[in-house]
Amino acid sequence: MSGRFTAGVLIVVVSVVAVALVWAGVRDYESFTPPVATAVDRADCLAPDIAAALVAPEARDSSIALRPEGSGYPPPDFSPVAVVRCDRGETSDGGLTIDSIRLEGDIHAVDDAFREQSRRFTANVQASCAYRQLSPAGLWLLDDAGAAIRPTWPTEPCGLQEQPYAALSQLHEVSHEQHLVDGISSDDAGICPDSIGLPFETTTETDVDRMAEHDDTYIRPLTETPLTTPISDVGRLRVCRYSTEPPLPESRIRLSRQQSTDLMEVASTAPPAGPCDLIAHHIASIDVLRPDGSGGTRIAVELDGCQRVNLLGQRQLPPAVIALLLQ
């Protein structure tokens, strides 16, 4: 399938855990409270910025995703009784939908998590945080009168705090409303960047030993970044495919939910890749996102050559996964 492509980007594959360890050793950060959120009459998953982010989730700008207009710190007199999460969904016949999902349960834990102080580096510290980390595209807290606020996700240097994610994951769904997006299929893969960098190099036995020695997460299953890298709760993943000589776009597809889950479960538990002296001529780039738009890890896969994946170190994928990405 031919794809639509837009301005080129260089893909940099970075271990999120490694970056986190860098800032963890730096104590020059300060706590702060975002501006207070503005309450509105109701939760709205069709708000323009939410709808745009769910229709084209991979194109979402992480620099403006943290604090949409009107969002902020929960007001002191606001007492939530439920959460509405906005998801990218689909109808039984393959139409794209924006879904409003009401969640209930331990809302006090959710409220407490969003009232945590945010943290940031002080003005005298310069740091480069070289990975994407996206909160849900649309998330609302509701009070017993139906009024709603959009809470700002509390931050930490180089990322987002995980307490809200943990609290939200314990809620249960009580209602689910779908809104059809006219003229777009749930299979639509959207727009891919028109070029990528070259995220793979040949490696020797010495290279592999050095990587294993300096990264103790390299040989373990990927469980360290539940907010950034979804696995079992991944959404329908877009696969952008490129040739590498010269770097040119080839095609793109969107996997099903089950295919996306299978890919992430295999990739996250795959063994470390061995030495490689082959140059891949075809590479896939994949942004790993949940149906609600959260996540942000970007992975690359060699579709030929040594068939490795860059995901918290270079891992070896089985032929069945490569066949899935070549469909």
Short mmCIF file of C-alpha atoms in Angstrom, two decimals:
data_model
loop_
_atom_site.label_atom_id
_atom_site.label_comp_id
_atom_site.label_asym_id
_atom_site.label_seq_id
_atom_site.Cartn_x
_atom_site.Cartn_y
_atom_site.Cartn_z
CA MET A 1 0.00 0.00 0.00
CA SER A 2 1.42 3.37 -0.95
CA GLY A 3 1.68 5.88 1.85
CA ARG A 4 1.44 9.60 2.43
CA PHE A 5 4.58 11.18 3.77
CA THR A 6 5.56 14.52 5.25
CA ALA A 7 8.61 16.40 6.52
CA GLY A 8 11.60 14.23 7.36
CA VAL A 9 12.80 13.43 10.85
CA LEU A 10 15.81 11.68 12.29
CA ILE A 11 14.82 8.74 14.45
CA VAL A 12 16.91 8.46 17.60
CA VAL A 13 16.37 5.27 19.58
CA VAL A 14 17.18 5.87 23.23
CA SER A 15 16.86 3.72 26.33
CA VAL A 16 14.27 5.50 28.49
CA VAL A 17 15.71 3.86 31.59
CA ALA A 18 19.18 5.16 30.76
CA VAL A 19 17.88 8.72 30.37
CA ALA A 20 15.93 8.42 33.62
CA LEU A 21 19.07 7.35 35.44
CA VAL A 22 20.90 10.40 34.13
CA TRP A 23 18.47 12.86 35.70
CA ALA A 24 18.01 10.74 38.84
CA GLY A 25 21.61 11.53 39.73
CA VAL A 26 20.98 15.28 39.40
CA ARG A 27 19.36 16.91 42.42
CA ASP A 28 19.04 20.42 40.97
CA TYR A 29 15.29 20.36 40.46
CA GLU A 30 12.38 22.28 41.93
CA SER A 31 8.73 21.54 42.70
CA PHE A 32 5.94 23.64 41.22
CA THR A 33 2.16 23.68 40.83
CA PRO A 34 0.62 24.28 37.38
CA PRO A 35 -2.16 26.87 36.98
CA VAL A 36 -5.55 25.72 38.25
CA ALA A 37 -7.77 23.96 35.69
CA THR A 38 -10.93 25.60 34.39
CA ALA A 39 -14.16 23.69 35.06
CA VAL A 40 -16.63 23.27 32.16
CA ASP A 41 -20.19 21.94 31.92
CA ARG A 42 -19.27 18.47 30.67
CA ALA A 43 -16.49 16.23 29.42
CA ASP A 44 -15.99 16.55 25.66
CA CYS A 45 -13.94 13.99 23.72
CA LEU A 46 -14.72 15.87 20.50
CA ALA A 47 -12.83 19.00 21.60
CA PRO A 48 -10.70 20.03 18.59
CA ASP A 49 -7.29 19.24 20.08
CA ILE A 50 -8.48 15.86 21.43
CA ALA A 51 -10.14 14.84 18.16
CA ALA A 52 -7.09 15.85 16.12
CA ALA A 53 -4.76 13.88 18.40
CA LEU A 54 -6.88 10.72 18.19
CA VAL A 55 -7.49 10.86 14.44
CA ALA A 56 -3.75 11.29 13.75
CA PRO A 57 -2.05 10.12 16.98
CA GLU A 58 1.48 9.77 15.57
CA ALA A 59 1.47 13.40 14.43
CA ARG A 60 0.74 14.73 17.91
CA ASP A 61 3.18 17.39 19.07
CA SER A 62 4.64 16.30 22.42
CA SER A 63 5.79 19.86 23.16
CA ILE A 64 2.18 21.09 23.51
CA ALA A 65 0.50 17.87 24.64
CA LEU A 66 1.20 18.27 28.36
CA ARG A 67 -0.96 21.34 29.02
CA PRO A 68 -3.88 21.87 26.64
CA GLU A 69 -5.87 25.07 26.99
CA GLY A 70 -8.02 25.05 30.12
CA SER A 71 -6.24 22.12 31.71
CA GLY A 72 -4.35 22.42 34.96
CA TYR A 73 -4.11 21.54 38.64
CA PRO A 74 -7.42 20.32 40.16
CA PRO A 75 -9.20 23.20 41.94
CA PRO A 76 -9.24 22.80 45.74
CA ASP A 77 -13.06 22.62 45.83
CA PHE A 78 -13.39 20.13 42.96
CA SER A 79 -14.35 16.61 44.12
CA PRO A 80 -14.31 14.08 41.25
CA VAL A 81 -16.53 11.00 41.24
CA ALA A 82 -15.58 9.58 37.81
CA VAL A 83 -13.11 9.82 34.94
CA VAL A 84 -13.82 10.11 31.21
CA ARG A 85 -11.03 8.87 28.95
CA CYS A 86 -11.03 9.60 25.21
CA ASP A 87 -9.84 6.78 22.94
CA ARG A 88 -9.31 6.06 19.26
CA GLY A 89 -11.78 3.26 18.45
CA GLU A 90 -13.60 1.58 15.60
CA THR A 91 -17.00 0.27 14.59
CA SER A 92 -17.74 -3.35 13.73
CA ASP A 93 -17.51 -2.51 10.03
CA GLY A 94 -14.14 -0.75 10.30
CA GLY A 95 -15.08 2.91 10.69
CA LEU A 96 -12.86 5.14 12.82
CA THR A 97 -14.44 6.43 16.03
CA ILE A 98 -13.58 8.70 18.95
CA ASP A 99 -14.77 6.97 22.09
CA SER A 100 -15.85 8.49 25.42
CA ILE A 101 -15.24 5.95 28.18
CA ARG A 102 -16.52 6.58 31.71
CA LEU A 103 -14.40 4.98 34.43
CA GLU A 104 -15.19 4.58 38.12
CA GLY A 105 -13.55 2.98 41.14
CA ASP A 106 -11.01 4.46 43.52
CA ILE A 107 -11.35 8.04 42.24
CA HIS A 108 -9.75 9.38 45.43
CA ALA A 109 -6.47 7.72 44.40
CA VAL A 110 -6.74 9.32 40.96
CA ASP A 111 -7.48 12.73 42.47
CA ASP A 112 -4.53 12.41 44.86
CA ALA A 113 -2.20 11.43 42.01
CA PHE A 114 -3.12 14.48 39.94
CA ARG A 115 -2.61 16.72 43.00
CA GLU A 116 1.05 15.70 43.27
CA GLN A 117 3.54 18.53 42.87
CA SER A 118 5.31 18.62 39.52
CA ARG A 119 9.11 18.73 39.38
CA ARG A 120 11.45 20.34 36.85
CA PHE A 121 15.10 21.18 36.48
CA THR A 122 16.13 24.53 37.92
CA ALA A 123 17.07 27.33 35.55
CA ASN A 124 20.80 26.68 35.93
CA VAL A 125 20.56 23.05 34.75
CA GLN A 126 20.69 22.16 31.07
CA ALA A 127 19.53 18.67 30.11
CA SER A 128 18.58 16.92 26.91
CA CYS A 129 15.63 14.52 27.26
CA ALA A 130 15.83 12.59 24.01
CA TYR A 131 12.61 10.59 24.07
CA ARG A 132 8.92 11.22 23.60
CA GLN A 133 6.52 10.75 26.49
CA LEU A 134 2.86 11.47 25.88
CA SER A 135 -0.04 11.57 28.32
CA PRO A 136 -3.58 10.61 27.17
CA ALA A 137 -4.91 12.90 24.45
CA GLY A 138 -8.15 13.53 26.35
CA LEU A 139 -8.76 12.85 30.04
CA TRP A 140 -11.46 14.43 32.20
CA LEU A 141 -12.34 14.35 35.90
CA LEU A 142 -16.09 14.66 36.62
CA ASP A 143 -17.86 15.77 39.78
CA ASP A 144 -21.32 14.61 40.91
CA ALA A 145 -23.02 17.46 39.01
CA GLY A 146 -21.37 16.48 35.72
CA ALA A 147 -18.93 19.39 35.63
CA ALA A 148 -15.50 18.43 34.28
CA ILE A 149 -11.87 19.49 34.35
CA ARG A 150 -8.86 18.36 32.32
CA PRO A 151 -6.06 17.69 34.82
CA THR A 152 -2.48 18.46 33.87
CA TRP A 153 -0.32 15.34 34.16
CA PRO A 154 2.28 15.94 36.91
CA THR A 155 5.80 16.01 35.55
CA GLU A 156 9.27 15.14 36.69
CA PRO A 157 12.54 16.14 35.04
CA CYS A 158 12.68 14.42 31.65
CA GLY A 159 9.21 12.93 31.84
CA LEU A 160 5.85 12.29 33.45
CA GLN A 161 5.13 10.90 36.91
CA GLU A 162 3.70 7.39 36.93
CA GLN A 163 1.28 7.72 39.90
CA PRO A 164 -1.69 8.86 37.74
CA TYR A 165 -1.17 5.98 35.33
CA ALA A 166 -1.10 3.48 38.20
CA ALA A 167 -4.27 4.92 39.76
CA LEU A 168 -6.14 5.09 36.43
CA SER A 169 -5.24 1.48 35.62
CA GLN A 170 -7.25 0.33 38.67
CA LEU A 171 -10.53 1.88 37.48
CA HIS A 172 -13.26 -0.04 35.68
CA GLU A 173 -15.37 0.92 32.70
CA VAL A 174 -19.04 1.71 33.33
CA SER A 175 -20.09 3.18 29.97
CA HIS A 176 -18.73 3.54 26.44
CA GLU A 177 -19.99 5.97 23.79
CA GLN A 178 -18.69 6.05 20.22
CA HIS A 179 -18.60 9.02 17.81
CA LEU A 180 -18.02 8.13 14.15
CA VAL A 181 -15.34 10.08 12.27
CA ASP A 182 -16.74 10.58 8.78
CA GLY A 183 -14.67 9.46 5.82
CA ILE A 184 -11.78 7.79 7.67
CA SER A 185 -11.24 4.06 8.14
CA SER A 186 -9.78 2.64 11.33
CA ASP A 187 -7.19 0.99 9.05
CA ASP A 188 -5.95 4.36 7.79
CA ALA A 189 -2.26 4.69 8.60
CA GLY A 190 -2.18 8.46 8.34
CA ILE A 191 0.96 10.34 7.38
CA CYS A 192 4.51 9.02 7.74
CA PRO A 193 7.69 11.12 7.89
CA ASP A 194 9.30 11.25 4.45
CA SER A 195 12.70 10.07 5.69
CA ILE A 196 14.44 8.53 8.68
CA GLY A 197 17.97 8.16 9.92
CA LEU A 198 19.88 4.88 9.97
CA PRO A 199 19.23 3.43 13.45
CA PHE A 200 21.22 0.21 12.93
CA GLU A 201 24.93 -0.51 12.55
CA THR A 202 26.89 -3.72 12.13
CA THR A 203 28.16 -5.18 15.41
CA THR A 204 30.92 -7.54 16.47
CA GLU A 205 31.05 -9.97 19.38
CA THR A 206 32.98 -7.30 21.30
CA ASP A 207 30.24 -4.74 20.64
CA VAL A 208 27.55 -7.11 21.91
CA ASP A 209 29.53 -7.94 25.06
CA ARG A 210 30.11 -4.25 25.78
CA MET A 211 26.39 -3.42 25.43
CA ALA A 212 25.42 -6.26 27.76
CA GLU A 213 28.06 -5.24 30.31
CA HIS A 214 26.94 -1.61 30.49
CA ASP A 215 23.15 -2.12 30.38
CA ASP A 216 21.80 -4.54 32.97
CA THR A 217 18.26 -4.11 31.58
CA TYR A 218 19.41 -5.35 28.19
CA ILE A 219 18.69 -9.03 28.83
CA ARG A 220 15.47 -8.62 30.83
CA PRO A 221 11.90 -8.34 29.56
CA LEU A 222 10.83 -4.73 29.07
CA THR A 223 8.79 -3.83 32.17
CA GLU A 224 10.51 -0.66 33.35
CA THR A 225 8.53 1.97 31.41
CA PRO A 226 4.78 1.28 31.69
CA LEU A 227 3.77 4.85 30.84
CA THR A 228 6.13 5.39 27.91
CA THR A 229 6.07 1.93 26.33
CA PRO A 230 2.68 0.17 26.38
CA ILE A 231 2.73 -3.57 25.76
CA SER A 232 -0.52 -5.41 26.58
CA ASP A 233 -2.62 -2.24 26.32
CA VAL A 234 -1.09 -0.99 23.07
CA GLY A 235 -3.32 0.59 20.41
CA ARG A 236 -3.40 -0.14 16.68
CA LEU A 237 0.18 0.56 15.63
CA ARG A 238 1.19 2.35 12.44
CA VAL A 239 4.12 0.79 10.58
CA CYS A 240 6.08 3.10 8.25
CA ARG A 241 8.39 1.19 5.89
CA TYR A 242 11.50 2.63 4.22
CA SER A 243 14.33 1.61 1.94
CA THR A 244 17.78 2.63 3.15
CA GLU A 245 19.70 3.11 -0.13
CA PRO A 246 18.95 5.97 -0.44
CA PRO A 247 16.57 6.48 2.54
CA LEU A 248 13.18 6.65 0.84
CA PRO A 249 9.61 5.94 1.94
CA GLU A 250 8.06 2.74 0.61
CA SER A 251 4.68 2.07 2.23
CA ARG A 252 2.72 2.07 5.46
CA ILE A 253 0.09 -0.05 7.19
CA ARG A 254 -1.84 -0.02 10.46
CA LEU A 255 -1.86 -3.28 12.41
CA SER A 256 -4.92 -4.65 14.19
CA ARG A 257 -5.12 -4.47 17.99
CA GLN A 258 -4.22 -8.15 18.30
CA GLN A 259 -1.31 -7.87 15.87
CA SER A 260 -0.05 -4.81 17.74
CA THR A 261 -0.22 -6.62 21.08
CA ASP A 262 1.52 -9.68 19.63
CA LEU A 263 4.30 -7.50 18.23
CA MET A 264 4.96 -5.70 21.52
CA GLU A 265 4.82 -8.86 23.64
CA VAL A 266 7.33 -10.60 21.37
CA ALA A 267 9.59 -7.54 21.03
CA SER A 268 9.64 -6.83 24.77
CA THR A 269 10.72 -10.38 25.65
CA ALA A 270 12.98 -11.08 22.65
CA PRO A 271 16.55 -12.16 23.41
CA PRO A 272 19.50 -9.82 22.85
CA ALA A 273 20.69 -9.73 19.25
CA GLY A 274 24.03 -11.34 18.47
CA PRO A 275 26.78 -9.91 16.28
CA CYS A 276 25.57 -8.66 12.89
CA ASP A 277 27.60 -8.03 9.71
CA LEU A 278 24.62 -7.47 7.39
CA ILE A 279 23.25 -4.11 6.25
CA ALA A 280 19.46 -3.88 6.25
CA HIS A 281 17.98 -2.44 3.05
CA HIS A 282 14.44 -2.12 4.45
CA ILE A 283 13.50 -0.68 7.87
CA ALA A 284 10.19 -0.14 9.66
CA SER A 285 9.55 2.72 12.10
CA ILE A 286 6.76 2.38 14.69
CA ASP A 287 5.44 4.84 17.31
CA VAL A 288 4.17 2.81 20.28
CA LEU A 289 0.93 4.35 21.57
CA ARG A 290 -2.17 3.31 23.51
CA PRO A 291 -5.68 3.90 22.09
CA ASP A 292 -5.81 7.04 24.28
CA GLY A 293 -2.68 8.46 22.61
CA SER A 294 -0.33 7.93 25.56
CA GLY A 295 3.07 6.31 25.22
CA GLY A 296 5.59 7.71 22.77
CA THR A 297 8.42 5.20 22.43
CA ARG A 298 9.62 5.02 18.82
CA ILE A 299 11.09 1.71 17.71
CA ALA A 300 12.81 0.61 14.51
CA VAL A 301 12.90 -2.87 12.98
CA GLU A 302 15.19 -4.32 10.32
CA LEU A 303 12.90 -6.00 7.77
CA ASP A 304 15.86 -7.80 6.21
CA GLY A 305 19.52 -8.09 7.20
CA CYS A 306 19.76 -9.35 10.78
CA GLN A 307 16.09 -8.58 11.59
CA ARG A 308 16.74 -6.75 14.87
CA VAL A 309 14.51 -4.39 16.82
CA ASN A 310 15.77 -1.33 18.72
CA LEU A 311 13.78 -1.48 21.95
CA LEU A 312 15.78 -0.93 25.15
CA GLY A 313 18.77 -2.44 23.41
CA GLN A 314 18.95 -4.41 20.19
CA ARG A 315 16.85 -7.56 20.34
CA GLN A 316 16.41 -10.43 17.91
CA LEU A 317 12.97 -10.81 16.33
CA PRO A 318 11.61 -14.13 14.99
CA PRO A 319 10.74 -14.46 11.27
CA ALA A 320 6.98 -14.53 12.03
CA VAL A 321 7.10 -10.97 13.37
CA ILE A 322 9.04 -9.75 10.33
CA ALA A 323 6.40 -11.37 8.09
CA LEU A 324 3.70 -9.52 10.03
CA LEU A 325 5.41 -6.18 9.38
CA LEU A 326 5.83 -6.98 5.68
CA GLN A 327 2.19 -7.80 5.02
#
